[in-house]
PDB file of C-alpha atoms in Angstrom:
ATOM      1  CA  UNK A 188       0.000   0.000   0.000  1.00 64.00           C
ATOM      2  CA  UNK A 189       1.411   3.497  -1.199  1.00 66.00           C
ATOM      3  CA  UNK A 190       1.151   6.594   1.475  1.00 58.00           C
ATOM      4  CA  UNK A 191       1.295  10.645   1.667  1.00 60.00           C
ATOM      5  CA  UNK A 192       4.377  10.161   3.140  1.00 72.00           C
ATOM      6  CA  UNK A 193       5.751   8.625   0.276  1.00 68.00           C
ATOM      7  CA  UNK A 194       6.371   4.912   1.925  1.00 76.00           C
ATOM      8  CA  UNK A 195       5.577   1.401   0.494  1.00 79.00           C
ATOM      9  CA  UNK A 196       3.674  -0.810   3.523  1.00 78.00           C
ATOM     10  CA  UNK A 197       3.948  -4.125   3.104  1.00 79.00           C
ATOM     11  CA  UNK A 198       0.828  -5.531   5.648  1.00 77.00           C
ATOM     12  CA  UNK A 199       1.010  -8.769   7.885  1.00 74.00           C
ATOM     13  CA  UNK A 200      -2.600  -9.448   7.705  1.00 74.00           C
ATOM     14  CA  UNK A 201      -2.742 -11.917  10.455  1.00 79.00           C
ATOM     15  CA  UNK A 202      -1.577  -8.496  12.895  1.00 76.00           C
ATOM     16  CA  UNK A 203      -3.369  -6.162  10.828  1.00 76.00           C
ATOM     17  CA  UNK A 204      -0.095  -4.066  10.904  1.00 72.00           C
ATOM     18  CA  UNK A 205       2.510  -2.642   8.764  1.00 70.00           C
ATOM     19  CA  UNK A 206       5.189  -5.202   8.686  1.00 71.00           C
ATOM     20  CA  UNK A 207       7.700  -3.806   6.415  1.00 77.00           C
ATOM     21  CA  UNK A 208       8.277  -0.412   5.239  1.00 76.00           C
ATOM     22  CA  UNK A 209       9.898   0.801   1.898  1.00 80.00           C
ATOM     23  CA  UNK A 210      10.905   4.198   1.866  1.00 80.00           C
ATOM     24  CA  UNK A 211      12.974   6.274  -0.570  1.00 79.00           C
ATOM     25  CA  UNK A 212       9.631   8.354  -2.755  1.00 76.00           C
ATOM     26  CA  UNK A 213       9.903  11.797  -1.936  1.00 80.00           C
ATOM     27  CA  UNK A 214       6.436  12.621  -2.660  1.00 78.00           C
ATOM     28  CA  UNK A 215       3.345  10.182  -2.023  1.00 77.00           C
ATOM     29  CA  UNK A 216       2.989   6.840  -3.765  1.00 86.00           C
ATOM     30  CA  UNK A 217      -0.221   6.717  -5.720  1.00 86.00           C
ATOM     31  CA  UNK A 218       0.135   3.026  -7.105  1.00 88.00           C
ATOM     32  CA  UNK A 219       1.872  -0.271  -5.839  1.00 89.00           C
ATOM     33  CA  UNK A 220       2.253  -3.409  -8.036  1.00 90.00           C
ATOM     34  CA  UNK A 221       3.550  -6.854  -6.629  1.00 88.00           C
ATOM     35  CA  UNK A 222       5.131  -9.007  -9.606  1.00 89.00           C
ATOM     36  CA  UNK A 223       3.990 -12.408 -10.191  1.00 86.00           C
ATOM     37  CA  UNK A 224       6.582 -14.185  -9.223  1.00 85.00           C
ATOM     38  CA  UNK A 225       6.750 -12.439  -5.448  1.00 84.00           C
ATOM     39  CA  UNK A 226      10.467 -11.295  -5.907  1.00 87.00           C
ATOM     40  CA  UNK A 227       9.810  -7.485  -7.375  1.00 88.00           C
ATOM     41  CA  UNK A 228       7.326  -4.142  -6.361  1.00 89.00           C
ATOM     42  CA  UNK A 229       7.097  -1.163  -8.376  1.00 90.00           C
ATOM     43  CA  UNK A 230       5.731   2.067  -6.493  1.00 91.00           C
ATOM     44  CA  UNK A 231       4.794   5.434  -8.826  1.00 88.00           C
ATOM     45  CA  UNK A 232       4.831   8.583  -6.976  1.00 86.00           C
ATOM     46  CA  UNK A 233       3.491  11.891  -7.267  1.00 82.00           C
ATOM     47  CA  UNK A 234       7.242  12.592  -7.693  1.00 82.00           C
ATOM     48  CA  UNK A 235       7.299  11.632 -11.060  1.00 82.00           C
ATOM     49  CA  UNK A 236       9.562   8.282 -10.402  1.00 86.00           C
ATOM     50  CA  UNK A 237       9.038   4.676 -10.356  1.00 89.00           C
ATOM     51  CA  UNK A 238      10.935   2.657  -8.065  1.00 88.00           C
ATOM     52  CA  UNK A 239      11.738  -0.796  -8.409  1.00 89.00           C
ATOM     53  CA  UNK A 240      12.062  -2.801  -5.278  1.00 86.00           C
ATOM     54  CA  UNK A 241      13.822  -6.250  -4.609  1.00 86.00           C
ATOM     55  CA  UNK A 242      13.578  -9.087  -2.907  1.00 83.00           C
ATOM     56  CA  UNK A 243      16.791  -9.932  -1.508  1.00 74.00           C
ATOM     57  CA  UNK A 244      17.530 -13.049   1.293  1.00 68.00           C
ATOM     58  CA  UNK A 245      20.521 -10.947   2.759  1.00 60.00           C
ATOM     59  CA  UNK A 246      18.679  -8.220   3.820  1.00 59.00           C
ATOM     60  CA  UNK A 247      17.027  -7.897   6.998  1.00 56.00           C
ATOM     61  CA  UNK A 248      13.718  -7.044   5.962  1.00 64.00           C
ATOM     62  CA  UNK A 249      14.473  -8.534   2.271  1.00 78.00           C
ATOM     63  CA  UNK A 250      13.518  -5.427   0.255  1.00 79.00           C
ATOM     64  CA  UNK A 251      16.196  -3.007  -1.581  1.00 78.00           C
ATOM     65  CA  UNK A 252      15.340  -0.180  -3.849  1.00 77.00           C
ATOM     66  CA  UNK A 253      16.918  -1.724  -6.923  1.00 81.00           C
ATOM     67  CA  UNK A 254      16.681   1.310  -9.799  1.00 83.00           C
ATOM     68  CA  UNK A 255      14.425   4.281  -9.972  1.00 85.00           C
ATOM     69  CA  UNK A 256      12.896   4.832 -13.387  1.00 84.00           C
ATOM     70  CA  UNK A 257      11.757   8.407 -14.713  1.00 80.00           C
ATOM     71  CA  UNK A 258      10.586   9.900 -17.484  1.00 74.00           C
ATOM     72  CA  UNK A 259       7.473  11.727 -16.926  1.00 78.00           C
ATOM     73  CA  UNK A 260       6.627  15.145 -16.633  1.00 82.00           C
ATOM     74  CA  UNK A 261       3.950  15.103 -14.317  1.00 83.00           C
ATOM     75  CA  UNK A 262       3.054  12.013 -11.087  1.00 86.00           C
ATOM     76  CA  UNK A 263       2.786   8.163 -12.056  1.00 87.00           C
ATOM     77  CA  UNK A 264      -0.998   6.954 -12.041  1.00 88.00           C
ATOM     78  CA  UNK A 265      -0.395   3.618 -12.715  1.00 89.00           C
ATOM     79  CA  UNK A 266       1.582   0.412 -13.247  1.00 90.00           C
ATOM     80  CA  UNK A 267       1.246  -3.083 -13.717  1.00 90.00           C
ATOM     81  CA  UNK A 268       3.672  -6.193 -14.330  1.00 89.00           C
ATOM     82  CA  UNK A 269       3.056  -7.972 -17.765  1.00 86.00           C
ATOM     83  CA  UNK A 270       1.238 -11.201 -16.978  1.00 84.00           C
ATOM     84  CA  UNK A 271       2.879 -12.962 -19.543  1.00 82.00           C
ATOM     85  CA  UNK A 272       6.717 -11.712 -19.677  1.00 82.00           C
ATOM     86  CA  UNK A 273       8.673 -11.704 -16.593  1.00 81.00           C
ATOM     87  CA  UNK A 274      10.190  -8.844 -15.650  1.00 86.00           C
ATOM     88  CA  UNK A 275       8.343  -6.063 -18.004  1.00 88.00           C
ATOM     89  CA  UNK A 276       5.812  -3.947 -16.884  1.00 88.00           C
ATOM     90  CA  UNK A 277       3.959  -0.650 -18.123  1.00 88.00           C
ATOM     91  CA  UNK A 278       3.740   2.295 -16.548  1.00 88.00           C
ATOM     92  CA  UNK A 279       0.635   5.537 -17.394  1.00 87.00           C
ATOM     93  CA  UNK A 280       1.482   9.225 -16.123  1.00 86.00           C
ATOM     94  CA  UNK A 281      -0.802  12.086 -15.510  1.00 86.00           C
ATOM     95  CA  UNK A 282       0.348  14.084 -18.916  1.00 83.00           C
ATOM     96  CA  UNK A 283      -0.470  11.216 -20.808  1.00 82.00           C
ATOM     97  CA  UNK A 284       2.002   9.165 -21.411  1.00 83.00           C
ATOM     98  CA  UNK A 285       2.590   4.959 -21.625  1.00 84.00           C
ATOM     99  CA  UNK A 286       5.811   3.454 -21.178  1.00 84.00           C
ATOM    100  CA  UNK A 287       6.543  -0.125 -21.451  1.00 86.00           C
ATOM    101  CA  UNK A 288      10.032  -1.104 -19.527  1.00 85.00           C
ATOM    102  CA  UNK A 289      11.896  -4.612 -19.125  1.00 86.00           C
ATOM    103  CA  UNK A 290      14.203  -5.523 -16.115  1.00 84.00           C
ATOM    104  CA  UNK A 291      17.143  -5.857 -18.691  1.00 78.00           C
ATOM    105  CA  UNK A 292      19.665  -7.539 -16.217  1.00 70.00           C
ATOM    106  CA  UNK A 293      20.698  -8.323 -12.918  1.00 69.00           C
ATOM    107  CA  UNK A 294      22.802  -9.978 -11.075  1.00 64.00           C
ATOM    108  CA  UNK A 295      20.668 -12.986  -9.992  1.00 59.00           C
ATOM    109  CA  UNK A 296      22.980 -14.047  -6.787  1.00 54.00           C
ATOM    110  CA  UNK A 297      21.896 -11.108  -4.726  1.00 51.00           C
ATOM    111  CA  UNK A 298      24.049  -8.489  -5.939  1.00 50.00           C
ATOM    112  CA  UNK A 299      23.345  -4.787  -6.310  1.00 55.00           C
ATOM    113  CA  UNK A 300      23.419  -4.579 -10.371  1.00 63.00           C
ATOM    114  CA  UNK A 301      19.971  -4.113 -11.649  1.00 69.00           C
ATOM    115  CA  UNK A 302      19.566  -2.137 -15.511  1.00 70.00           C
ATOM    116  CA  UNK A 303      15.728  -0.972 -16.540  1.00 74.00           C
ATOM    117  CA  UNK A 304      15.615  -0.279 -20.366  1.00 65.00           C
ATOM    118  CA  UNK A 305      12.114   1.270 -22.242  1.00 66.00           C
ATOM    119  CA  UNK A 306      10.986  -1.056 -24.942  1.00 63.00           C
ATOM    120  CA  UNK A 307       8.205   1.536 -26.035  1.00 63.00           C
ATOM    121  CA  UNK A 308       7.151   5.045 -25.059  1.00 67.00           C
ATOM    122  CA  UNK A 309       4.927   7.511 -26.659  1.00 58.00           C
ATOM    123  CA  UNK A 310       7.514   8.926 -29.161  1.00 53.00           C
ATOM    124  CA  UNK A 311       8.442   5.427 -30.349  1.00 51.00           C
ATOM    125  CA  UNK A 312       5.622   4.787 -32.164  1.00 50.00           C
ATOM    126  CA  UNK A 313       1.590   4.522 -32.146  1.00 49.00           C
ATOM    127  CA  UNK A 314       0.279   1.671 -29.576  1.00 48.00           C
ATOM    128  CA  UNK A 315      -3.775   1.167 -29.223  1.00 48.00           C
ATOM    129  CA  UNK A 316      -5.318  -0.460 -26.614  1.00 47.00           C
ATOM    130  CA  UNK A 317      -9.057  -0.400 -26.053  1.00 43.00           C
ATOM    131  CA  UNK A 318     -11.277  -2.171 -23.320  1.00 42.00           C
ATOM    132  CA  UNK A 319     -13.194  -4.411 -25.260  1.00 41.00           C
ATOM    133  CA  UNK A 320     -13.732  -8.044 -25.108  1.00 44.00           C
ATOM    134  CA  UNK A 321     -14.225  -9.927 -28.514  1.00 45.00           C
ATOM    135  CA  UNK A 322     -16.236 -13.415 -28.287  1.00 46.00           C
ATOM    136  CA  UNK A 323     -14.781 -16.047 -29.915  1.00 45.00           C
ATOM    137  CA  UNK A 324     -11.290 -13.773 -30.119  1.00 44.00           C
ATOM    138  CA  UNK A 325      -7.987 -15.928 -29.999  1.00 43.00           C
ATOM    139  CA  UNK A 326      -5.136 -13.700 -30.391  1.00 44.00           C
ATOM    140  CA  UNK A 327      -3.531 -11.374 -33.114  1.00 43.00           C
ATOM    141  CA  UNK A 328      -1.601 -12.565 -36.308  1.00 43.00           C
ATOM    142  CA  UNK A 329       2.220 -12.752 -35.794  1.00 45.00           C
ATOM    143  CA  UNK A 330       2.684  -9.401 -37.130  1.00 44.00           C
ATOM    144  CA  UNK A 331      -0.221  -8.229 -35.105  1.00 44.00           C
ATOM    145  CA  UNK A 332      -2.246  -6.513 -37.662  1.00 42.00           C
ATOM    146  CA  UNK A 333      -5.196  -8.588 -37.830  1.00 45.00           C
ATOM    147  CA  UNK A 334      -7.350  -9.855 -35.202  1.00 44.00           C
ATOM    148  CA  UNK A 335      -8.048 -13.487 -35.483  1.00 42.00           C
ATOM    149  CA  UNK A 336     -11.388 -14.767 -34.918  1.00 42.00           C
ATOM    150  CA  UNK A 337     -12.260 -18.351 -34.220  1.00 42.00           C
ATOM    151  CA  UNK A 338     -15.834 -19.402 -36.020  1.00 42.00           C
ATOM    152  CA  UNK A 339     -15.168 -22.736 -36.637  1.00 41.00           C
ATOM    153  CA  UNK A 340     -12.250 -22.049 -39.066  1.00 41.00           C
ATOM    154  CA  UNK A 341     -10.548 -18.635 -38.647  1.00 40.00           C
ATOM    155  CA  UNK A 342     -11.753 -15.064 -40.059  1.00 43.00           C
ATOM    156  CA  UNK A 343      -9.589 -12.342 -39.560  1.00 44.00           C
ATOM    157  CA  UNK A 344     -10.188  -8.453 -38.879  1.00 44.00           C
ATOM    158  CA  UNK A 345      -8.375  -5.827 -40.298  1.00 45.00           C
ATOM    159  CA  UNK A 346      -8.538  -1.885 -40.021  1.00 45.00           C
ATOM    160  CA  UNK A 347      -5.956  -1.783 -42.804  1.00 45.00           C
ATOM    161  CA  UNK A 348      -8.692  -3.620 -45.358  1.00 47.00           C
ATOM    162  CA  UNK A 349     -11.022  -0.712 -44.560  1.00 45.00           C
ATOM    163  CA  UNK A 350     -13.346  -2.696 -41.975  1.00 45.00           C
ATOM    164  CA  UNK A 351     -14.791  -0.711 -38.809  1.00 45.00           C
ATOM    165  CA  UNK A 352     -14.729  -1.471 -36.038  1.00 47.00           C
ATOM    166  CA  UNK A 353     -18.676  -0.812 -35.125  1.00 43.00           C
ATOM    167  CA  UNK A 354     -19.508  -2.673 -31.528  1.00 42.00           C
ATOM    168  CA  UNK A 355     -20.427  -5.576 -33.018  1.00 42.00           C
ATOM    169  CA  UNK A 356     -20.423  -9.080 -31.377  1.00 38.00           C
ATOM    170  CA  UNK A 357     -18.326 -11.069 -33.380  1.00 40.00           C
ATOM    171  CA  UNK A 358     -19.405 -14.941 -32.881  1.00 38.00           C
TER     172      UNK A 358
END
């Protein structure tokens, strides 16, 4: 849980108390995101930074602030780990902008040597993304300009062909 004060609480929910504390924001922290694998949190701030905090066994507590990622002109609204590769994760600002990042390297026997790199960021190129869920949707085509569609064999979708994209249920 992110605070005013610009600490990380990490809750023992069996004491209903702050167990561990992450500090190092210098504003408050207005999102917190765990990774999958238990061994990484990222915390935006209102300071315009993303920290990126890791688990290590030689600490006391565990955590170390492993890199602090910027970038943005105004606070971090959110973040979130990519489900499906480890170690990248996305991160939305209040101007506007989307960043996707990847934990390039670290040292993986508890050393201090951790490098963040941005895959993608607004002036790389355009990226869309829209709440919607397609019935019957299995995926994109490897080059990702199609959306395929499973009705018993597979259709495709494409913007580039001229369709539209007009709310309907696609079976």
């Amino acid at each position: 849980m992110g605070a005013d004060d610009g600490t990380v609480y990490l809750w023992d929910f069996q004491s209903d108390k702050p167990r561990i504390e992450l500090k190092g924001h210098d504003k408050s922290v207005d999102s917190v995101a765990y990774s999958f694998c238990g061994k990484w949190i990222l915390s935006g701030s209102n300071g315009k930074a993303v920290r990126v905090w890791r688990f290590r066994t030689y600490k006391v507590y565990g955590w170390s602030n492993a890199a602090v990622v910027g970038g943005c002109s105004e606070r971090i609204t959110c973040l979130a780990w990519n489900p499906v590769v480890a170690l990248e994760f996305v991160t939305g600002c209040r101007d506007g902008s989307v960043r996707v990042w990847r934990i390039a390297s670290y040292d993986k026997d508890d050393g201090e040597d951790v490098s963040v790199q941005m895959l993608w960021g607004n002036n790389v190129g355009l990226l869309c993304a829209f709440d919607l869920t397609f019935k019957g949707a299995i995926g994109l085509s490897p080059i990702n300009q199609k959306l395929l569609v499973q009705r018993g064999a597979i259709d495709d979708w494409s913007p580039s062909e001229g369709h539209e994209a007009n709310g309907r249920e696609v079976d």
